[in-house]
Short mmCIF file of N, CA, C and O in Angstrom, two decimals:
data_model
loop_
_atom_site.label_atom_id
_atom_site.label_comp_id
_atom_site.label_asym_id
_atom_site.label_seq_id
_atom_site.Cartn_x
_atom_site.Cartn_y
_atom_site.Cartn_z
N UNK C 1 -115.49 85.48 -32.62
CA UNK C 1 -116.28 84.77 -31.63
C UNK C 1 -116.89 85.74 -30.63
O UNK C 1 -117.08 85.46 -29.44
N UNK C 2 -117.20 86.99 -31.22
CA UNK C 2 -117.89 87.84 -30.03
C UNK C 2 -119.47 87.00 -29.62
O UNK C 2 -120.19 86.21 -30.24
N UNK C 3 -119.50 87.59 -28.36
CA UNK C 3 -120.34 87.19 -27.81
C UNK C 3 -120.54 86.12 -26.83
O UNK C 3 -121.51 85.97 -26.09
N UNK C 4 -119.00 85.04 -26.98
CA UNK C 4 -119.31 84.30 -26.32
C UNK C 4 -118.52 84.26 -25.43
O UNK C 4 -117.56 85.03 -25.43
N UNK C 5 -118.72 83.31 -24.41
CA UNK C 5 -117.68 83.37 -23.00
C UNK C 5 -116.74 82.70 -23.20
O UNK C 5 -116.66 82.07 -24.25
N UNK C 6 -115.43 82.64 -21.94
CA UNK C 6 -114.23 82.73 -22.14
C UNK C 6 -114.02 81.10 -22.38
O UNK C 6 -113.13 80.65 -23.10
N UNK C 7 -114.94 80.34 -21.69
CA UNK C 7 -115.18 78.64 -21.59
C UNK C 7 -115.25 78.14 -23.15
O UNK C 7 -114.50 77.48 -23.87
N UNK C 8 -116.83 78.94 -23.35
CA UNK C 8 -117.15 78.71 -24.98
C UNK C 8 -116.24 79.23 -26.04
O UNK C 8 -116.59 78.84 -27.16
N UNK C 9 -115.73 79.59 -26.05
CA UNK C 9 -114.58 80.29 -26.62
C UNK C 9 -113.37 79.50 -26.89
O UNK C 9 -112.98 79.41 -28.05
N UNK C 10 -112.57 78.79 -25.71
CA UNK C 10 -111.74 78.23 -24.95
C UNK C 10 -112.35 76.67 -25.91
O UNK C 10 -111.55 76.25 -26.75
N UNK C 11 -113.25 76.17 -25.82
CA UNK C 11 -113.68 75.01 -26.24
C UNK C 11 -113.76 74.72 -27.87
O UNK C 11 -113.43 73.73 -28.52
N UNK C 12 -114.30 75.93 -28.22
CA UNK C 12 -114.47 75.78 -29.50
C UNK C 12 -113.40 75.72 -30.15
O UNK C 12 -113.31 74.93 -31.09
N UNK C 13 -112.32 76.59 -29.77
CA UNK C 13 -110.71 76.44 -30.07
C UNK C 13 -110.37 75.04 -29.79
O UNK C 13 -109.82 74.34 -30.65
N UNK C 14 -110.52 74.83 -29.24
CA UNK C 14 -109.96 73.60 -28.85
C UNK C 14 -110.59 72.65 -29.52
O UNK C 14 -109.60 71.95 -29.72
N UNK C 15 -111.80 71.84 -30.22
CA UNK C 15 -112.18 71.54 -31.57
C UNK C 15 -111.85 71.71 -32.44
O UNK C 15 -111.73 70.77 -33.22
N UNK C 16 -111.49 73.09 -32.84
CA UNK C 16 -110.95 73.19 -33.98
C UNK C 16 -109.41 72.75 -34.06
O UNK C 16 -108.98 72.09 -35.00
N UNK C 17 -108.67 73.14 -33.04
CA UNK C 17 -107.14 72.56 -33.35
C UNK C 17 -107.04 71.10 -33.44
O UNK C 17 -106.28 70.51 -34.21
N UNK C 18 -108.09 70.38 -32.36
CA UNK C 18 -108.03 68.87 -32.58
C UNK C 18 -108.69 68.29 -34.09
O UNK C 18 -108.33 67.22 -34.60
N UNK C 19 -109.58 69.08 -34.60
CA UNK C 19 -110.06 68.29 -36.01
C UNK C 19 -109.04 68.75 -36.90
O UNK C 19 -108.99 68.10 -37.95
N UNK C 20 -108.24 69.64 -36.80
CA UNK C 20 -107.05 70.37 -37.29
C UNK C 20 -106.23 68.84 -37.82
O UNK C 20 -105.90 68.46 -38.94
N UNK C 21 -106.14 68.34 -36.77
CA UNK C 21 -105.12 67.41 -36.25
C UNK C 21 -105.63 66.19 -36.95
O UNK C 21 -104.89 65.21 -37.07
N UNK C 22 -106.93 66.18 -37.44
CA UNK C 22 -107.73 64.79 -37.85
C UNK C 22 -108.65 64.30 -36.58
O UNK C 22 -108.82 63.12 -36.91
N UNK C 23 -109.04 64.39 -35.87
CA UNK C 23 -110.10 63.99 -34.98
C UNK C 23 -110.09 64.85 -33.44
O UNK C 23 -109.21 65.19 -32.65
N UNK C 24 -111.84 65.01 -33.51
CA UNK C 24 -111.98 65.63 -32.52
C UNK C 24 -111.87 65.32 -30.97
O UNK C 24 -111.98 66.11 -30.02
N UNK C 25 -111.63 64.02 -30.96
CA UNK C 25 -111.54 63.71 -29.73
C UNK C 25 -109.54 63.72 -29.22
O UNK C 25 -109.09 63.45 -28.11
N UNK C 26 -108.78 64.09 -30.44
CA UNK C 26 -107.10 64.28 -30.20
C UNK C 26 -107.19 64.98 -29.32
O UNK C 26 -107.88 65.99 -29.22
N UNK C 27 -106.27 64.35 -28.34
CA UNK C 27 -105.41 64.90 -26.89
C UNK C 27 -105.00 66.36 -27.29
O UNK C 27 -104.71 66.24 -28.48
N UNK C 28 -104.86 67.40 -27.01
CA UNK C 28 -103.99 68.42 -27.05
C UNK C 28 -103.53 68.87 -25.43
O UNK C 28 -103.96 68.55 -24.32
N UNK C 29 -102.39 69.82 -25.95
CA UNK C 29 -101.84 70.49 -24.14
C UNK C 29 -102.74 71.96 -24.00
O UNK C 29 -102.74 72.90 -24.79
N UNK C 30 -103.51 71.81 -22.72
CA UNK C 30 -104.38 72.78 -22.41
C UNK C 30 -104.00 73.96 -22.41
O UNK C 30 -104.91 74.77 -22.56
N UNK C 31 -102.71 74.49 -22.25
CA UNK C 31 -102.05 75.80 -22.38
C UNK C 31 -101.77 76.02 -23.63
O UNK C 31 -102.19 77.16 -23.84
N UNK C 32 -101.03 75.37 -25.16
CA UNK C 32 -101.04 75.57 -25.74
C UNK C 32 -102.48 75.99 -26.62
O UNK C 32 -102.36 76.49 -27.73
N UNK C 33 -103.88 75.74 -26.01
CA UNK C 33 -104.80 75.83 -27.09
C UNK C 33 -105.11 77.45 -26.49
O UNK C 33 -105.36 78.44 -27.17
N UNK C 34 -105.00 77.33 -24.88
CA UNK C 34 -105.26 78.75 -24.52
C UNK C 34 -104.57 80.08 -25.09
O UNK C 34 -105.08 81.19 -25.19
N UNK C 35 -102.75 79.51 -25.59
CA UNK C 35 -101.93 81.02 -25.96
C UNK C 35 -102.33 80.73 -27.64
O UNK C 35 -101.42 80.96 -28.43
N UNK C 36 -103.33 80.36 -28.07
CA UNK C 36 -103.67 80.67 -29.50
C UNK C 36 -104.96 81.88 -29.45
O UNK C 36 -105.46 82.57 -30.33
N UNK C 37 -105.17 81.78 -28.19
CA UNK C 37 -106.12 82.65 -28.36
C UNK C 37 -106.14 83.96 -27.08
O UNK C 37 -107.08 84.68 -26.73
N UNK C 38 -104.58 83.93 -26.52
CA UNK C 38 -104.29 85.11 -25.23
C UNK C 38 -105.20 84.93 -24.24
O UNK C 38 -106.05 85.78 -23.96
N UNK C 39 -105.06 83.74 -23.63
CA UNK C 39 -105.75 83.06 -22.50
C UNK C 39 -104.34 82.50 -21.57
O UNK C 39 -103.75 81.51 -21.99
N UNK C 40 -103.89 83.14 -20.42
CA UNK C 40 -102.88 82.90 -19.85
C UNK C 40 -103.37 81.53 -18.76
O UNK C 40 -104.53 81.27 -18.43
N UNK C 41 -102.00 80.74 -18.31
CA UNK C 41 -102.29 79.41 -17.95
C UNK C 41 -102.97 79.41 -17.06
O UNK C 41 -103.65 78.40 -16.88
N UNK C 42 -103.09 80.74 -15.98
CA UNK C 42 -103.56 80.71 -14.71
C UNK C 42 -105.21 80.95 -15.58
O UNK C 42 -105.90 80.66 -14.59
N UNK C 43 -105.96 81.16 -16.36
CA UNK C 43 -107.10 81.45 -16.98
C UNK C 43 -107.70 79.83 -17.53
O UNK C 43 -108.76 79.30 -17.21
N UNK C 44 -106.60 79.29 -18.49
CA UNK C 44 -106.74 77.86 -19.04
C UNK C 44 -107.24 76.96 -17.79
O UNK C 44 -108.39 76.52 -17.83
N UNK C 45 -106.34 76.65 -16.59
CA UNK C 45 -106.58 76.07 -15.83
C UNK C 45 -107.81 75.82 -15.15
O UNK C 45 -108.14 74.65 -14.94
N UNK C 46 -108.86 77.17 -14.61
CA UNK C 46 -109.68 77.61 -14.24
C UNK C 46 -110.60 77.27 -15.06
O UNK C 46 -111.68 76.83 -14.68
N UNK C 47 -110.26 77.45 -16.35
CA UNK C 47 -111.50 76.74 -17.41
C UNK C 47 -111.52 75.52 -17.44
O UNK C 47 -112.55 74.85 -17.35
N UNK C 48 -110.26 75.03 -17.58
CA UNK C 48 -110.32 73.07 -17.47
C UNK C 48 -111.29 72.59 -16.82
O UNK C 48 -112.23 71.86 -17.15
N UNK C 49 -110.86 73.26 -15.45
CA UNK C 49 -111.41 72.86 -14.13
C UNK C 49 -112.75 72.52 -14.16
O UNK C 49 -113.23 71.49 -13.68
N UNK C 50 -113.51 73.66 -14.90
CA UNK C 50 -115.17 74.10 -14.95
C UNK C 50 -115.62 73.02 -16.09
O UNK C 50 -116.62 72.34 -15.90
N UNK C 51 -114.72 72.88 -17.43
CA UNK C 51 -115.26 72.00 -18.21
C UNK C 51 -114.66 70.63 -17.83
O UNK C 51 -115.07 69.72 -18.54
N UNK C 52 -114.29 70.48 -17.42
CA UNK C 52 -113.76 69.02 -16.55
C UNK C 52 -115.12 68.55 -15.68
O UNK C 52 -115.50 67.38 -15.72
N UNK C 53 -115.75 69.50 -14.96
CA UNK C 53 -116.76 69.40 -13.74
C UNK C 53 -117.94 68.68 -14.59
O UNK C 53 -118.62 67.66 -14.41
N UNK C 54 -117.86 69.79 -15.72
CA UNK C 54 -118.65 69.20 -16.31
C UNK C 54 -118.91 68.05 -17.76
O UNK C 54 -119.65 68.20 -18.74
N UNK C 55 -118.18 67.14 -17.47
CA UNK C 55 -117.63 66.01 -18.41
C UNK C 55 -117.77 66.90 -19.70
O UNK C 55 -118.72 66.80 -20.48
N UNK C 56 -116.94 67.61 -19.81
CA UNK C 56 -117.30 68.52 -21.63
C UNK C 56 -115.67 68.09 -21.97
O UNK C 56 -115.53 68.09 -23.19
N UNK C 57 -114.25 67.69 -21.18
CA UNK C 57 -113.32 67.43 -21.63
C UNK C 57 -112.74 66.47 -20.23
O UNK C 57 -112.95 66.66 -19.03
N UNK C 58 -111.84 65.21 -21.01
CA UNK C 58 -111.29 64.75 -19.87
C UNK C 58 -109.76 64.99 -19.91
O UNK C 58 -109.22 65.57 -20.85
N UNK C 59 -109.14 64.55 -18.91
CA UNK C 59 -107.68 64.91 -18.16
C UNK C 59 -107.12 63.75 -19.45
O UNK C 59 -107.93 63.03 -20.02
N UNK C 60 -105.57 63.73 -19.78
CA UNK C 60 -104.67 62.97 -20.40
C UNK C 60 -103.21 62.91 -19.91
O UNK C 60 -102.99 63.02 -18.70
N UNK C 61 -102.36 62.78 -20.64
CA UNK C 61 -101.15 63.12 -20.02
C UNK C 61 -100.48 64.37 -19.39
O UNK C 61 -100.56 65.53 -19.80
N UNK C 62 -99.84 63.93 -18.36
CA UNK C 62 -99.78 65.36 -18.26
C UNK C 62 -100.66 66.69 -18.32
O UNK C 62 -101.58 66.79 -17.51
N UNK C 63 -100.47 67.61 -19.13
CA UNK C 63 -100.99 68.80 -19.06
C UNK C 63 -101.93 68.90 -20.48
O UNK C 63 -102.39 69.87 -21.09
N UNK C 64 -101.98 67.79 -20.66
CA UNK C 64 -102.61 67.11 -22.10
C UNK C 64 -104.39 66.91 -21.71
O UNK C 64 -104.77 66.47 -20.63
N UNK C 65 -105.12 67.23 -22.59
CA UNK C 65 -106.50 67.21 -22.44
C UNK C 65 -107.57 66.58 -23.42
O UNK C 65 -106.92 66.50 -24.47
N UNK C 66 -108.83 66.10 -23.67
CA UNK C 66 -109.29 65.98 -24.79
C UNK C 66 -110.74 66.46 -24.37
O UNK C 66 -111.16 66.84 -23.28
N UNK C 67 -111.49 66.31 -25.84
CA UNK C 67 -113.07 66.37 -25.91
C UNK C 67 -113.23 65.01 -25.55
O UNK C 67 -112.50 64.05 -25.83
N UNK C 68 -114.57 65.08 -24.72
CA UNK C 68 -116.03 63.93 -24.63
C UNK C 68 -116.79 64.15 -25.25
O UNK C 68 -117.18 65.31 -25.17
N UNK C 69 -117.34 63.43 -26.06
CA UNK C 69 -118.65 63.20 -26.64
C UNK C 69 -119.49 64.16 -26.25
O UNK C 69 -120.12 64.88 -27.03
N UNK C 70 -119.54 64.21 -24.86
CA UNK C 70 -120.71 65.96 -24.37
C UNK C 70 -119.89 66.74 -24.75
O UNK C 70 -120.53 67.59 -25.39
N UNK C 71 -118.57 67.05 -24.75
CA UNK C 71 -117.58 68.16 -25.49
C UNK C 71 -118.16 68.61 -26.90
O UNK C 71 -118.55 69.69 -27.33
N UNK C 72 -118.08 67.40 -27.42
CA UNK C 72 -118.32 67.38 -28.80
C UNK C 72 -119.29 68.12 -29.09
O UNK C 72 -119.12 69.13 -29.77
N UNK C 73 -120.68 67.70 -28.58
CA UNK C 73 -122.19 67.77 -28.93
C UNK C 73 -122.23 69.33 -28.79
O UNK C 73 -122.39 70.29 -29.55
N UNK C 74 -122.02 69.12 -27.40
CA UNK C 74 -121.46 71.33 -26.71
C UNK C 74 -121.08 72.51 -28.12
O UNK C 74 -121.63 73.56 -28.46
N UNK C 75 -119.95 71.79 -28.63
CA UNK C 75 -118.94 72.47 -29.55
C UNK C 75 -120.20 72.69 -30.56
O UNK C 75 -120.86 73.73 -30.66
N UNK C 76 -120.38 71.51 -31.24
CA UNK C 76 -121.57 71.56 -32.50
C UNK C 76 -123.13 72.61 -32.14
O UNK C 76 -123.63 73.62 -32.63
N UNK C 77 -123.40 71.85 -31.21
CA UNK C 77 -124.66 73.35 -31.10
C UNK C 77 -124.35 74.72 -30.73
O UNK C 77 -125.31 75.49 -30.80
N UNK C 78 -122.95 75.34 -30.26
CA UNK C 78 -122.17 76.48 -30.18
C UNK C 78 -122.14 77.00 -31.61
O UNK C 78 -122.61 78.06 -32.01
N UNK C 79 -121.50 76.08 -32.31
CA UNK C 79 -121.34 76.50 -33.37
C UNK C 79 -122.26 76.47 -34.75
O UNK C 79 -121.91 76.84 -35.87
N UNK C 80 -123.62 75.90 -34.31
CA UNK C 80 -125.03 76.10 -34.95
C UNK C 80 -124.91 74.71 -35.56
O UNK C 80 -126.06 74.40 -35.89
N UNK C 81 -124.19 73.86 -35.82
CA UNK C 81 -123.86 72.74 -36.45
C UNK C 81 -125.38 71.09 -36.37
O UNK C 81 -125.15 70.02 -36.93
#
């Protein structure tokens, strides 16, 4: 994933573990998607935050997160789709 930033990066992972899972919109825990890719919690958080601001993922349980539909769309033209 050279080239891209730590957000875009951070997101696209996070698509992939949720379609992993069978659907892209599955809850995952925001720290676990970050230590798949050596993104420490104090880093994850900071990104939430920014893609949270910008409806690209919403809040769940706990420390639990998902894609929005703008998540989604985000992920797919990132990834040329």
């Amino acid at each position: 994933m050279a080239g891209k930033t730590k957000d875009e990066r951070y997101i696209i992972r996070f698509y992939e573990m949720a379609v992993e899972r069978g659907d892209p919109t599955t809850p995952l825990n925001r720290d676990d998607v970050g230590r798949t890719i050596g993104f420490s919690p104090k880093v994850v958080k900071t990104i939430c935050t920014l893609l949270g601001q910008a409806n690209f993922i919403k809040k769940e349980d706990g420390e639990d997160i998902s894609l929005t539909q703008n998540g989604i769309r985000l992920v797919e033209e990132l990834r040329g789709q």
